[in-house]
Every structure is written in structure tokens, then in C-alpha cells.
Amino acid sequence: MMINPVLRRELKTKLRSWKAPVLLMVYLIILTGFGGLVLLLTLYTSYDNSFNPQDTLTVYVLLAGCQMGLIILLVPALTAGTISGERERQTLDLLKVTKISSFSIIMGKLLASISQIMLMVLASIPVFSIIFIFGGVSLKNIALLFLYYIVISITLGSVGIFCSTYFRKTTVATVVTYLFILIFCFGSLIVYAIVQEFVYYIFSYSDGLTYFQSVLLIGGNPFLGFLSVIENQLGTDTLYYFLNAHNNPLNINIKLWQFNLVFNCLVSVLMIFLSVLKIRR
Amino acid sequence: MLEIKNLYKRYGKFLAVNNLSLSIAEGEIFGFVGPNGAGKTTTMKIVAGLLKASGGQVLINGINVISHPGKLREKIGYMPDFFGVYDNLKVDEYMDFYAGMYKIPYKDRPAIIDNLLEIVDLSHKRDAYVDSLSRGMKQRLCLARSLIHDPDILILDEPASGLDPRARIEMKEILKQLRTLGKTIIISSHILPELAELCTSIGIIENGQMVACGKVNEIMQQLTHKRIIKIRLLDKMEELIRILQEQPDIHNIFEKTDEVEFEFDGDDIRLSQLLKQIMEKDVLLTAFHEKEGNLEDIFMKITKGGE
């Protein structure tokens, strides 16, 4: 079986440069430092100076949130220059005249960037394993969380590649990718708030939007998707109220994180499809 | 082998290639000549499958490759005028990467890469990083890359641009070697004398239109009706000028310190008679020869420049 040559070369050149180990080191320092700090604060702020195993969950949530934040920050930087960089380096034409398809070029680029993120996520497992010492979080929980990281990385990565394909300069592509993700993360929240207010005050629907309408409107938000994964693991129900889950006349029981995963996959497919179309021209 | 029929390329209102047609036989080296912005690179990019034509056909062995891009990629090796290389990649890895891009099986690659690096004289650099190579070496490596899938047709856009004289000569020698391998080569260059020496036929393009196309000698004959004769002498310049002025088939005599150049309408017999006449007058000559017309002359005569 032949490995995608773009992926093979990207991995080789990426890991050969000093940037990859430095990035990994900085990533782990931030994550470990943050985890350690949270652990210490939890220990010292308890009123009897003892460690409550229940606090492990707080450390887990904050650590997972920190990792999520780092992924959102890093993925655009790693993907937004992939195609525009080839264009700037004047190597894109040399790829396009070969027998390999545009889809393989895009997928090779995407997988190479995602592999780098996955390396960071895998390298963070020992940091997360601190939590296992105290218990409270199962392997299944961690596996679901890491699956979510993979899916969100692919989605954000495909947005980065899409921008990199459509914008000639890497700096422009990077800025637009971050803007895109900013709108993706906060724009949907603002739209949701406006629509909710609209429904309450204009139409005087006291119950507001139904659960399914809410999920449709805001279910793609990566922050809420992440929160839903965490809440599902902790058994808390903040999102239940936020999404008007009591107003569910159709009795649709899809969870927000489930919808979010499907939504992310669809966005990835669309972004990859558009990128392939653009590069083929 | 390669036939371009009524090719058009339009960018908005600007017509970059205008009804261009040409035919290149197998094993030919076709020189593509034209001023900057004439449409050479656009035409080459269309033939390489990088640009879509606004109209017309590109046929390789009778198959229209515009509608069969897969076949085109197998048949054509392309070297652009400007290209970059990757950081942190060695010469043999660079070649292996492109071998992968052309879906060449892993087991066949070492032999192909060895052979191509030998052709472009880069075998000793196979473990060097590509970004550390000189400009000339990068050009040669790019040429080797364009040959990785053993294409029938090579499209080389300004392969000698930016090279120093030694690197240019090395590139020319490699191209001569490729000609012996039976490759059909389309080459564009601004360094016209080099093309004249290398090419079997040329096409001169201006404002997107082919203004002359054919064998180098044929075009030269069409354009230069008169022969230019050059004489170098040691003494008796006035005597020589007098003899030349007496001849009915000599025009436009141009005199320098120890040289005379003139246009001559006669045939070879008349030329030898002229030489005999000069020698009989005891003019001491050091040179008597016909000046070769070159591509630069043709190019300047045919093209109008930036008018």
C-alpha cells in the first residue's frame, strides 16, 4: 500500500525542523503548568487543608478546557499556511501537474497537520493520567473527550485548509481562519441570544425555542459541544436549562455533543470539497 | 506528436493567447520565442494542464488532452520558469516524493532516481538538503524531477533563466543528452543564441499570436534574403573598398578599422570570384567569411517590441 506522498513528506519535513519539538514542549509546559497550578490551588483553598477527591473532577474539567483552548488556537496556525505556503513557495504547480488527485493533496495536508495536533494530544495523556491517581474519571470518558478533540481538530483544520486554498497569502488566510473560528465560536451564541429574545418578546412565546430548535441553532458551537461532552461525563445539567430541554414537544433526545459531532463532520466534508474544487481549477 | 489547434486564452477582456496553432513532431526540440508577456508561459501552462484554455485543442497523438487531463499528466513533464523547493528535504527524498506523486512503485524508485541524478550530474549531492543547493543545481534537480515518470514530452519554461554562463552550458549539455533519448522538448528562453543551437524548429509568438513557425534555417532564409559577408584585413583598406564598390551585387558596405561588412546578392561562385579578385590586388586578408544569421536577428525583425 502506498502512503499519501504529501502526508509522508509533510511529516518528514515537519518533524525534522526544530519548530515541531519546541511547539510540543511549549504545549506540554503550558498544559502541565496549568494542571499543576489548578491542583495546587484546589489543595490550598480547601478549608481544612485536605485534598477532596471530588476536586479531581474540577482539575479534569479545567485541564480538558485548557487543551480545548490550545487546540482552537493551534489548529488554524498549523493549517492556514498549507496550500498558500505551497503557492508562495512556488511549488503548488509542481504538485498539480502530477498524477495525484487534488483530493489526495488536500487530505495529505490536512492529515499531516492533524497528526501534529494528535501527537500533542497523545503526549498530553501522561498529564491527564495524574487524574487517574485520584480516580473519578473513567478511561471511557477520556476516550470520548479525545475523540471530540480529533473531530474538532479535523473541522478547524479543514476550515484552515479552505482559507489557505482560497487566499493567496498565508497571513491573510491565517487571519481569516481565526475570524471564521471566532464567528463559529461566539457568533452562534450571539445569534442564539438574539433569536431567543426575539421569540420571547416579539412573539410572546413564554416557553421560548424548543430543545430541537435550540440544538439546530447552536449545536455547532465547539465550546458548547465540548461542554456537552464534559457535562455528559459529570452528570451535570447546565446545558439542559440553557437549551430549554424542558420544552421538547417532539421528544427528540439527541444530545448536543452528538449533534455537534455530526455537524462538525458535515462542515469538514463541505470545507474539503470546496478546497478540492478550488485547487482543481 | 503534439498539436495545438486554434488555442485561445482570455483573461477578462485581455486575450493572452489568440488563435495559436502549431505542430511538433516526435523527437523535436521546439524553441518558443517571444517578448515578455507574449503568451509563451500561458501556452505552456495550458499544454501542461495547469490552465484551462478558453478555446481550442491540445492533441497528443490525436487525443485531446484538455478533456483527458489524466493522460496528459502521464505524457508531459513540466518545469516552470520559477519554482521553489522544500526545506528539510534531501535530494533523493525530493525525487522520491515526486516519484510518489506520479504513483511509481517503491521498488522501482531507487533505480530511476539514481539514473536521473546521474543524467543531471547530481549523484554526489543526493544526501544534500535541496534548499542548500545552488541555483544551477536546483534547476537541474527540477529537470530531473520533471523526468521522474519518463514523459514523452518535456515542457521547459526558461530553464536557463538566472543561471551563470557555466550553469547555462551545463544545462544545455543535459538538454542535448535528452534529445538523444528521444524526448520531444518544448523550450522557451530569452537567451536566443542558445535556442538556435539546440532547437530543430522554433515558434515566434507576439501578443498571443504565432508570427513565425518552422525550422530555424527555413525561417532564417525567409527573413534574410541577402548574405552578410565579413572581411578582416591588415592593409589596403581603400583598395578593398574600391573593389567592393565596383561589384553590382554588393550593397551597404560598412567599414570599421580593420574590418568590412557588406550585403551580397550573389551565389557561391560569385563569392569565390570576388575573393580571387581581392587576392589578385595583394590585399592581405586575415578573414573572409559569411556572417551567420542568428535567432536574435530573426526575433528583432519579426517582433515589434512593446508597440
Coordinates of C-alpha atoms in Angstrom, one line a residue:
Chain A
M1 CA 0.0 0.0 0.0
M2 CA 1.3 3.4 -0.9
I3 CA 1.2 6.1 1.8
N4 CA -0.1 9.5 0.6
P5 CA 3.2 11.1 -0.6
V6 CA 2.1 14.6 0.5
L7 CA 1.4 13.3 4.1
R8 CA 4.7 11.4 4.1
R9 CA 6.8 14.4 3.0
E10 CA 4.9 16.8 5.3
L11 CA 5.5 14.6 8.4
K12 CA 9.1 14.1 7.5
T13 CA 9.9 17.8 7.0
K14 CA 7.7 19.0 9.9
L15 CA 9.3 16.7 12.4
R16 CA 12.8 17.4 11.1
S17 CA 12.5 21.1 11.8
W18 CA 13.2 22.5 15.3
K19 CA 9.7 24.0 15.4
A20 CA 7.9 20.7 16.0
P21 CA 9.7 19.7 19.2
V22 CA 9.7 23.2 20.5
L23 CA 6.0 23.6 19.9
L24 CA 5.3 20.2 21.6
M25 CA 7.5 21.3 24.6
V26 CA 5.7 24.6 25.0
Y27 CA 2.4 22.9 24.7
L28 CA 3.2 20.4 27.4
I29 CA 4.7 23.1 29.6
I30 CA 1.5 25.1 29.4
L31 CA -0.7 22.1 30.0
T32 CA 1.3 20.7 32.8
G33 CA 1.8 24.1 34.4
F34 CA -1.9 24.8 34.2
G35 CA -2.8 21.4 35.6
G36 CA -0.3 21.7 38.4
L37 CA -1.5 25.1 39.3
V38 CA -5.1 24.1 39.4
L39 CA -4.2 21.0 41.5
L40 CA -2.2 23.2 44.0
L41 CA -5.0 25.8 44.2
T42 CA -7.6 23.1 44.8
L43 CA -5.4 21.7 47.6
Y44 CA -4.7 25.0 49.3
T45 CA -8.1 26.6 49.1
S46 CA -9.9 23.7 50.9
Y47 CA -10.9 25.0 54.3
D48 CA -9.3 22.0 56.2
N49 CA -6.1 21.9 54.0
S50 CA -7.0 18.4 52.9
F51 CA -7.5 17.0 49.4
N52 CA -11.1 16.2 48.4
P53 CA -11.1 13.5 45.7
Q54 CA -14.2 15.2 44.3
D55 CA -11.9 18.1 43.3
T56 CA -10.2 15.8 40.8
L57 CA -13.2 16.4 38.5
T58 CA -12.6 20.2 38.7
V59 CA -8.9 19.6 37.7
Y60 CA -10.1 17.3 34.9
V61 CA -12.6 19.9 33.5
L62 CA -10.1 22.7 33.7
L63 CA -7.3 20.6 32.1
A64 CA -9.7 19.4 29.3
G65 CA -10.8 23.0 28.8
C66 CA -7.2 24.2 28.6
Q67 CA -6.4 21.5 26.0
M68 CA -9.5 22.5 24.0
G69 CA -8.4 26.2 24.0
L70 CA -4.9 25.2 22.9
I71 CA -6.3 23.1 20.0
I72 CA -8.6 26.0 18.9
L73 CA -5.5 28.3 19.0
L74 CA -3.1 26.0 17.3
V75 CA -5.0 24.3 14.5
P76 CA -5.5 27.4 12.4
A77 CA -1.9 28.3 12.8
L78 CA -0.9 24.8 11.6
T79 CA -3.3 24.6 8.7
A80 CA -3.9 28.1 7.3
G81 CA -0.5 28.1 5.5
T82 CA -0.5 24.7 4.0
I83 CA -1.8 25.5 0.5
S84 CA -1.0 29.2 0.4
G85 CA 2.5 28.3 1.6
E86 CA 2.9 26.0 -1.4
R87 CA 1.7 28.8 -3.6
E88 CA 4.1 31.3 -2.0
R89 CA 7.0 28.8 -2.3
Q90 CA 6.0 28.3 -6.0
T91 CA 5.7 24.5 -5.5
L92 CA 1.9 24.2 -6.0
D93 CA 2.1 24.0 -9.8
L94 CA 4.6 21.2 -9.4
L95 CA 2.1 19.2 -7.3
K96 CA -0.8 20.0 -9.7
V97 CA 0.9 18.6 -12.8
T98 CA 1.5 15.2 -11.1
K99 CA -0.9 12.2 -11.3
I100 CA -2.1 12.5 -7.7
S101 CA -5.6 13.9 -7.3
S102 CA -6.4 17.3 -5.7
F103 CA -8.3 15.4 -3.0
S104 CA -5.2 13.5 -2.1
I105 CA -3.2 16.7 -1.9
I106 CA -5.8 18.3 0.4
M107 CA -6.1 15.2 2.5
G108 CA -2.3 14.8 2.8
K109 CA -2.0 18.4 4.0
L110 CA -4.9 18.1 6.4
L111 CA -3.8 14.7 7.9
A112 CA -0.2 16.0 8.3
S113 CA -1.5 19.0 10.4
I114 CA -3.9 16.9 12.3
S115 CA -1.2 14.3 13.0
Q116 CA 0.9 17.0 14.6
I117 CA -2.1 18.0 16.8
M118 CA -2.7 14.3 17.6
L119 CA 0.9 14.0 18.7
M120 CA 0.4 16.8 21.1
V121 CA -2.9 15.4 22.4
L122 CA -1.3 11.9 22.8
A123 CA 1.7 13.5 24.5
S124 CA -0.7 15.1 27.0
I125 CA -2.0 11.7 28.2
P126 CA 0.6 11.5 31.0
V127 CA -0.6 14.9 32.2
F128 CA -4.2 13.6 32.2
S129 CA -3.1 10.4 34.0
I130 CA -2.5 12.5 37.1
I131 CA -6.3 12.5 37.5
F132 CA -6.4 8.6 37.5
I133 CA -4.3 8.6 40.7
F134 CA -7.3 10.2 42.5
G135 CA -10.0 8.4 40.5
G136 CA -13.4 9.8 39.4
V137 CA -12.8 9.8 35.6
S138 CA -13.0 6.6 33.6
L139 CA -11.0 5.6 30.5
K140 CA -14.2 5.7 28.5
N141 CA -14.6 9.4 29.5
I142 CA -11.1 10.2 28.4
A143 CA -11.6 8.3 25.1
L144 CA -14.8 10.3 24.3
L145 CA -13.0 13.5 25.1
F146 CA -10.1 12.6 22.9
L147 CA -12.5 11.6 20.1
Y148 CA -14.0 15.0 20.4
Y149 CA -10.6 16.6 20.2
I150 CA -9.9 14.7 17.0
V151 CA -13.2 15.7 15.4
I152 CA -12.9 19.4 16.3
S153 CA -9.2 19.4 15.1
I154 CA -10.3 18.0 11.7
T155 CA -13.1 20.6 11.4
L156 CA -10.9 23.5 12.4
G157 CA -8.2 22.1 10.2
S158 CA -10.4 21.8 7.2
V159 CA -11.5 25.5 7.7
G160 CA -7.9 26.4 7.8
I161 CA -7.2 24.5 4.6
F162 CA -10.2 26.0 2.9
C163 CA -9.0 29.5 3.7
S164 CA -5.4 28.6 2.7
T165 CA -6.8 27.4 -0.7
Y166 CA -8.9 30.5 -1.3
F167 CA -6.5 33.2 -0.1
R168 CA -3.2 33.6 -1.8
K169 CA -1.2 34.9 1.2
T170 CA -0.7 32.8 4.3
T171 CA -1.1 35.9 6.6
V172 CA -4.5 36.7 5.1
A173 CA -5.5 33.0 5.2
T174 CA -4.5 32.8 8.9
V175 CA -6.3 36.0 9.9
V176 CA -9.5 34.8 8.0
T177 CA -9.3 31.4 9.6
Y178 CA -9.2 32.9 13.1
L179 CA -12.0 35.2 12.2
F180 CA -14.0 32.3 10.9
I181 CA -13.4 30.3 14.1
L182 CA -14.2 33.4 16.2
I183 CA -17.6 33.7 14.5
F184 CA -18.0 29.9 14.7
C185 CA -17.4 30.0 18.5
F186 CA -19.1 33.3 19.5
G187 CA -21.3 34.3 16.5
S188 CA -23.7 31.4 17.0
L189 CA -24.0 32.3 20.7
I190 CA -24.9 35.9 19.8
V191 CA -27.4 34.8 17.1
Y192 CA -28.9 32.3 19.6
A193 CA -29.3 35.1 22.3
I194 CA -30.9 37.4 19.7
V195 CA -33.3 34.8 18.4
Q196 CA -34.3 33.7 21.9
E197 CA -35.1 37.3 22.9
F198 CA -37.0 37.7 19.6
V199 CA -39.1 34.7 20.3
Y200 CA -39.8 35.8 23.9
Y201 CA -40.6 39.4 23.4
I202 CA -41.9 39.7 19.8
F203 CA -43.9 36.5 19.6
S204 CA -44.5 36.3 23.3
Y205 CA -43.8 32.6 23.4
S206 CA -43.2 32.1 27.1
D207 CA -41.6 28.8 26.5
G208 CA -39.1 30.2 24.0
L209 CA -37.4 28.0 21.4
T210 CA -37.9 24.2 21.7
Y211 CA -35.0 22.0 22.6
F212 CA -34.6 20.8 19.0
Q213 CA -34.7 24.4 17.6
S214 CA -32.0 25.4 20.1
V215 CA -29.8 22.4 19.2
L216 CA -30.2 23.2 15.5
L217 CA -29.3 26.9 16.1
I218 CA -26.4 26.5 18.4
G219 CA -25.5 22.8 18.3
G220 CA -22.5 23.5 16.0
N221 CA -20.7 25.7 18.6
P222 CA -17.5 24.0 19.6
F223 CA -17.4 25.4 23.1
L224 CA -21.0 24.1 23.8
G225 CA -20.1 20.8 22.1
F226 CA -17.1 20.4 24.5
L227 CA -19.3 21.5 27.5
S228 CA -21.8 18.9 26.5
V229 CA -19.2 16.1 26.4
I230 CA -18.0 17.2 29.8
E231 CA -21.5 17.5 31.3
N232 CA -22.4 14.1 29.9
Q233 CA -19.4 12.7 31.8
L234 CA -20.1 14.6 35.1
G235 CA -23.8 14.2 35.0
T236 CA -24.5 17.9 35.4
D237 CA -27.3 19.7 33.5
T238 CA -26.4 23.4 32.9
L239 CA -26.9 23.0 29.2
Y240 CA -30.2 21.3 29.9
Y241 CA -31.7 24.6 31.0
F242 CA -29.7 26.7 28.6
L243 CA -31.2 24.8 25.6
N244 CA -34.7 24.8 27.0
A245 CA -34.6 21.0 27.2
H246 CA -37.9 21.0 29.2
N247 CA -39.6 22.4 26.0
N248 CA -39.3 19.3 23.9
P249 CA -42.7 18.6 22.3
L250 CA -41.2 16.3 19.6
N251 CA -39.4 14.3 22.3
I252 CA -36.1 14.4 20.4
N253 CA -33.4 13.1 22.6
I254 CA -30.3 13.8 20.6
K255 CA -27.6 15.1 22.9
L256 CA -25.8 18.3 22.0
W257 CA -22.4 16.7 21.7
Q258 CA -23.8 14.0 19.4
F259 CA -25.3 16.7 17.1
N260 CA -22.1 18.7 17.4
L261 CA -20.0 15.7 16.2
V262 CA -22.3 15.2 13.2
F263 CA -22.3 18.9 12.4
N264 CA -18.5 19.1 12.6
C265 CA -18.2 16.1 10.3
L266 CA -20.5 17.8 7.8
V267 CA -18.6 21.1 8.0
S268 CA -15.3 19.2 7.4
V269 CA -16.7 17.4 4.3
L270 CA -18.0 20.7 2.9
M271 CA -14.7 22.6 3.5
I272 CA -12.7 19.7 2.0
F273 CA -15.0 19.5 -1.0
L274 CA -14.7 23.3 -1.6
S275 CA -11.0 23.2 -1.2
V276 CA -10.6 20.4 -3.7
L277 CA -12.8 22.3 -6.2
K278 CA -10.7 25.4 -5.9
I279 CA -7.4 23.7 -6.2
R280 CA -8.6 21.7 -9.3
R281 CA -9.3 24.9 -11.2
Chain B
M1 CA 3.0 14.0 -31.6
L2 CA 1.9 17.3 -30.2
E3 CA -0.6 19.5 -32.0
I4 CA -2.1 22.8 -30.8
K5 CA -5.2 23.9 -32.7
N6 CA -6.7 27.3 -32.5
L7 CA -5.8 27.9 -28.9
Y8 CA -7.4 30.8 -27.1
K9 CA -6.9 32.1 -23.5
R10 CA -8.8 35.1 -22.3
Y11 CA -8.4 36.9 -19.0
G12 CA -11.4 39.2 -18.9
K13 CA -11.0 41.5 -22.0
F14 CA -7.4 40.6 -22.4
L15 CA -6.6 37.9 -24.9
A16 CA -3.4 36.3 -23.7
V17 CA -3.3 33.6 -26.4
N18 CA -5.1 34.3 -29.7
N19 CA -5.8 31.5 -32.2
L20 CA -2.5 29.8 -31.7
S21 CA -1.8 26.7 -33.7
L22 CA 1.4 24.7 -34.0
S23 CA 2.5 21.1 -34.6
I24 CA 5.6 19.4 -33.1
A25 CA 6.8 16.1 -34.4
E26 CA 8.2 13.3 -32.1
G27 CA 11.8 13.9 -31.0
E28 CA 11.9 17.5 -32.0
I29 CA 13.2 20.3 -29.8
F30 CA 10.9 23.2 -30.3
G31 CA 12.0 26.7 -29.2
F32 CA 9.3 29.0 -28.1
V33 CA 10.5 32.6 -28.6
G34 CA 8.7 35.8 -27.8
P35 CA 9.0 39.0 -25.8
N36 CA 7.9 39.2 -22.2
G37 CA 4.1 38.9 -21.9
A38 CA 3.7 37.4 -25.4
G39 CA 1.8 34.4 -24.1
K40 CA 4.6 31.8 -24.0
T41 CA 4.2 30.8 -20.3
T42 CA 0.4 30.8 -20.7
T43 CA 0.5 28.5 -23.7
M44 CA 3.0 26.2 -21.9
K45 CA 0.8 26.1 -18.8
I46 CA -2.2 25.2 -20.9
V47 CA -0.3 22.4 -22.5
A48 CA 0.9 21.2 -19.1
G49 CA -2.7 21.2 -17.8
L50 CA -2.3 24.0 -15.3
L51 CA -4.5 26.5 -17.0
K52 CA -7.8 25.9 -18.8
A53 CA -8.0 27.1 -22.3
S54 CA -10.8 29.5 -23.3
G55 CA -11.0 27.6 -26.6
G56 CA -9.1 25.3 -29.0
Q57 CA -7.5 21.9 -28.7
V58 CA -4.2 20.4 -27.4
L59 CA -3.7 17.0 -29.1
I60 CA -1.1 14.4 -28.1
N61 CA -1.0 11.5 -30.5
G62 CA -4.5 12.6 -31.6
I63 CA -6.1 12.6 -28.1
N64 CA -7.4 15.9 -26.9
V65 CA -5.7 16.2 -23.5
I66 CA -7.8 19.2 -22.4
S67 CA -10.7 16.7 -21.9
H68 CA -8.4 13.9 -20.7
P69 CA -6.1 15.5 -18.2
G70 CA -5.1 12.1 -16.7
K71 CA -3.5 11.1 -20.0
L72 CA -1.8 14.5 -20.2
R73 CA -0.1 14.1 -16.8
E74 CA 1.4 10.8 -17.9
K75 CA 2.8 12.1 -21.1
I76 CA 4.1 15.5 -20.0
G77 CA 7.0 16.6 -17.8
Y78 CA 6.8 20.3 -16.8
M79 CA 9.5 22.6 -15.5
P80 CA 8.2 26.1 -14.7
D81 CA 10.1 29.3 -15.0
F82 CA 10.0 30.0 -11.3
F83 CA 9.8 27.3 -8.7
G84 CA 10.7 26.7 -5.1
V85 CA 12.0 23.7 -3.1
Y86 CA 11.1 22.3 0.3
D87 CA 13.1 22.9 3.5
N88 CA 14.4 20.0 5.4
L89 CA 14.3 17.6 2.4
K90 CA 17.2 15.8 0.9
V91 CA 17.8 15.5 -2.8
D92 CA 16.9 11.8 -3.0
E93 CA 13.9 12.3 -0.7
Y94 CA 12.8 15.2 -3.0
M95 CA 12.9 12.8 -6.0
D96 CA 11.2 10.0 -4.0
F97 CA 8.4 12.5 -3.1
Y98 CA 7.7 13.3 -6.8
A99 CA 8.0 9.6 -7.7
G100 CA 5.2 9.0 -5.1
M101 CA 3.2 11.9 -6.7
Y102 CA 3.4 10.0 -10.0
K103 CA 2.5 6.7 -8.3
I104 CA 5.7 5.0 -9.2
P105 CA 6.0 1.8 -7.1
Y106 CA 8.5 1.9 -4.2
K107 CA 10.7 -0.9 -5.6
D108 CA 11.3 0.9 -8.9
R109 CA 12.2 4.3 -7.4
P110 CA 15.9 3.8 -6.4
A111 CA 17.0 2.8 -9.9
I112 CA 15.0 5.7 -11.5
I113 CA 16.3 8.2 -9.1
D114 CA 19.9 7.0 -9.5
N115 CA 19.7 7.2 -13.3
L116 CA 18.1 10.7 -13.3
L117 CA 20.6 12.1 -10.8
E118 CA 23.4 10.8 -12.9
I119 CA 21.9 12.5 -16.1
V120 CA 21.7 15.9 -14.3
D121 CA 25.1 15.3 -12.6
L122 CA 23.8 15.5 -9.1
S123 CA 24.6 12.0 -7.8
H124 CA 27.2 13.4 -5.5
K125 CA 24.6 15.6 -3.9
R126 CA 21.9 13.0 -3.2
D127 CA 22.3 13.4 0.6
A128 CA 22.4 17.2 0.5
Y129 CA 19.4 19.3 1.5
V130 CA 17.6 20.7 -1.6
D131 CA 17.4 24.2 -0.1
S132 CA 21.3 24.2 0.3
L133 CA 21.8 23.7 -3.5
S134 CA 23.0 26.4 -5.8
R135 CA 20.5 27.9 -8.4
G136 CA 22.0 25.9 -11.2
M137 CA 21.8 22.7 -9.2
K138 CA 18.2 23.4 -8.3
Q139 CA 17.4 23.9 -12.0
R140 CA 19.0 20.6 -12.8
L141 CA 17.2 18.9 -9.9
C142 CA 13.9 20.3 -11.2
L143 CA 14.7 19.0 -14.6
A144 CA 15.3 15.5 -13.1
R145 CA 12.0 15.8 -11.3
S146 CA 10.2 16.6 -14.5
L147 CA 11.6 13.3 -15.9
I148 CA 10.7 11.1 -13.0
H149 CA 7.7 9.5 -14.8
D150 CA 9.6 9.1 -18.1
P151 CA 7.3 11.5 -20.0
D152 CA 7.3 11.6 -23.8
I153 CA 7.1 15.4 -23.9
L154 CA 9.1 17.9 -21.8
I155 CA 7.9 21.4 -21.3
L156 CA 10.7 23.6 -20.1
D157 CA 9.8 27.3 -19.4
E158 CA 13.0 29.3 -19.3
P159 CA 15.2 26.5 -17.9
A160 CA 18.4 28.6 -18.1
S161 CA 17.0 31.8 -16.6
G162 CA 19.1 33.3 -13.8
L163 CA 21.9 30.8 -14.4
D164 CA 25.6 31.9 -14.7
P165 CA 27.3 31.0 -18.0
R166 CA 28.8 27.8 -16.7
A167 CA 25.5 26.5 -15.4
R168 CA 23.9 27.5 -18.7
I169 CA 26.3 25.4 -20.6
E170 CA 25.8 22.5 -18.3
M171 CA 22.0 22.8 -18.7
K172 CA 22.5 22.9 -22.5
E173 CA 24.6 19.8 -22.4
I174 CA 21.9 18.0 -20.4
L175 CA 19.2 19.0 -22.9
K176 CA 21.4 17.7 -25.8
Q177 CA 21.6 14.4 -23.9
L178 CA 17.8 14.3 -23.5
R179 CA 17.4 14.9 -27.2
T180 CA 19.4 11.7 -27.8
L181 CA 17.0 9.9 -25.5
G182 CA 14.2 10.7 -28.0
K183 CA 12.3 13.2 -25.8
T184 CA 10.2 15.8 -27.5
I185 CA 11.1 19.1 -25.9
I186 CA 9.3 22.4 -25.9
I187 CA 11.6 25.1 -24.5
S188 CA 11.3 28.8 -24.0
S189 CA 14.2 31.0 -23.4
H190 CA 15.3 34.6 -23.7
I191 CA 18.8 33.5 -24.5
L192 CA 18.1 33.2 -28.2
P193 CA 21.6 32.0 -29.5
E194 CA 21.3 29.0 -27.2
L195 CA 18.0 28.1 -28.6
A196 CA 19.2 28.4 -32.2
E197 CA 22.0 25.9 -31.4
L198 CA 19.7 23.5 -29.6
C199 CA 16.3 23.6 -31.4
T200 CA 15.2 21.8 -34.5
S201 CA 12.3 24.2 -35.0
I202 CA 11.1 27.4 -33.5
G203 CA 7.9 29.3 -33.0
I204 CA 7.9 33.1 -32.5
I205 CA 5.0 34.4 -30.6
E206 CA 3.9 38.0 -30.1
N207 CA 0.7 39.4 -28.5
G208 CA -0.6 35.8 -28.1
Q209 CA -0.2 35.1 -31.9
M210 CA 2.2 32.9 -33.6
V211 CA 4.1 35.2 -36.1
A212 CA 6.5 32.6 -37.5
C213 CA 6.9 28.9 -37.0
G214 CA 9.1 26.3 -38.7
K215 CA 12.7 25.0 -39.0
V216 CA 15.3 27.5 -37.8
N217 CA 17.1 27.6 -41.2
E218 CA 13.8 28.0 -43.2
I219 CA 12.7 31.0 -41.1
M220 CA 16.2 32.4 -41.4
Q221 CA 16.1 32.1 -45.2
Q222 CA 12.7 33.7 -45.4
L223 CA 13.8 36.7 -43.5
T224 CA 17.4 37.2 -44.6
H225 CA 17.3 37.4 -48.4
K226 CA 20.8 38.9 -48.5
R227 CA 24.0 37.3 -47.3
I228 CA 26.2 39.3 -45.0
I229 CA 30.0 38.9 -45.8
K230 CA 32.7 40.0 -43.4
I231 CA 36.3 40.6 -44.3
R232 CA 39.2 41.3 -41.9
L233 CA 42.4 42.7 -43.4
L234 CA 45.8 44.0 -42.5
D235 CA 46.2 46.8 -45.1
K236 CA 44.9 48.4 -48.3
M237 CA 41.5 49.2 -47.0
E238 CA 40.9 51.9 -49.6
E239 CA 41.8 49.4 -52.4
L240 CA 39.4 46.8 -51.0
I241 CA 36.5 49.4 -50.7
R242 CA 37.1 50.4 -54.3
I243 CA 36.9 46.7 -55.5
L244 CA 33.7 46.2 -53.5
Q245 CA 32.1 49.4 -54.8
E246 CA 32.7 48.1 -58.4
Q247 CA 30.6 45.0 -57.8
P248 CA 26.9 45.2 -58.9
D249 CA 25.8 42.6 -56.3
I250 CA 27.3 44.3 -53.3
H251 CA 25.4 46.8 -51.2
N252 CA 25.6 48.7 -47.9
I253 CA 29.3 48.5 -47.3
F254 CA 30.1 49.1 -43.7
E255 CA 33.7 49.9 -42.8
K256 CA 35.4 49.5 -39.4
T257 CA 39.1 50.0 -38.5
D258 CA 40.3 46.6 -39.8
E259 CA 37.0 45.0 -40.9
V260 CA 34.5 45.5 -43.7
E261 CA 30.9 44.1 -43.7
F262 CA 28.6 44.2 -46.7
E263 CA 25.4 42.7 -48.1
F264 CA 25.9 40.3 -51.0
D265 CA 23.2 39.2 -53.5
G266 CA 25.3 36.7 -55.5
D267 CA 25.8 32.9 -55.2
D268 CA 28.8 30.9 -54.0
I269 CA 30.6 31.1 -57.5
R270 CA 30.3 34.9 -57.5
L271 CA 31.6 34.9 -53.9
S272 CA 34.7 32.9 -54.8
Q273 CA 35.3 35.1 -57.9
L274 CA 35.2 38.1 -55.5
L275 CA 37.7 36.6 -53.2
K276 CA 40.0 35.8 -56.1
Q277 CA 39.8 39.4 -57.4
I278 CA 40.7 40.8 -53.9
M279 CA 43.7 38.4 -53.6
E280 CA 45.0 39.4 -57.1
K281 CA 45.2 43.0 -55.8
D282 CA 47.5 41.7 -53.0
V283 CA 45.2 42.8 -50.2
L284 CA 46.4 41.0 -47.0
L285 CA 43.3 39.3 -45.6
T286 CA 43.1 37.6 -42.2
A287 CA 39.4 36.6 -42.6
F288 CA 36.8 36.2 -45.3
H289 CA 33.5 34.7 -44.2
E290 CA 29.8 34.8 -44.4
K291 CA 28.2 36.0 -41.2
E292 CA 25.7 33.6 -39.8
G293 CA 22.2 35.0 -39.2
N294 CA 21.0 34.2 -35.7
L295 CA 17.8 33.9 -33.8
E296 CA 18.2 37.3 -32.3
D297 CA 18.2 38.9 -35.7
I298 CA 15.1 37.0 -36.7
F299 CA 13.4 37.9 -33.4
M300 CA 14.2 41.6 -33.8
K301 CA 13.0 41.6 -37.4
I302 CA 9.7 39.8 -36.7
T303 CA 8.6 41.2 -33.4
K304 CA 7.6 44.8 -33.0
G305 CA 8.6 45.1 -29.3
G306 CA 6.4 46.9 -26.9
E307 CA 4.5 49.0 -29.5

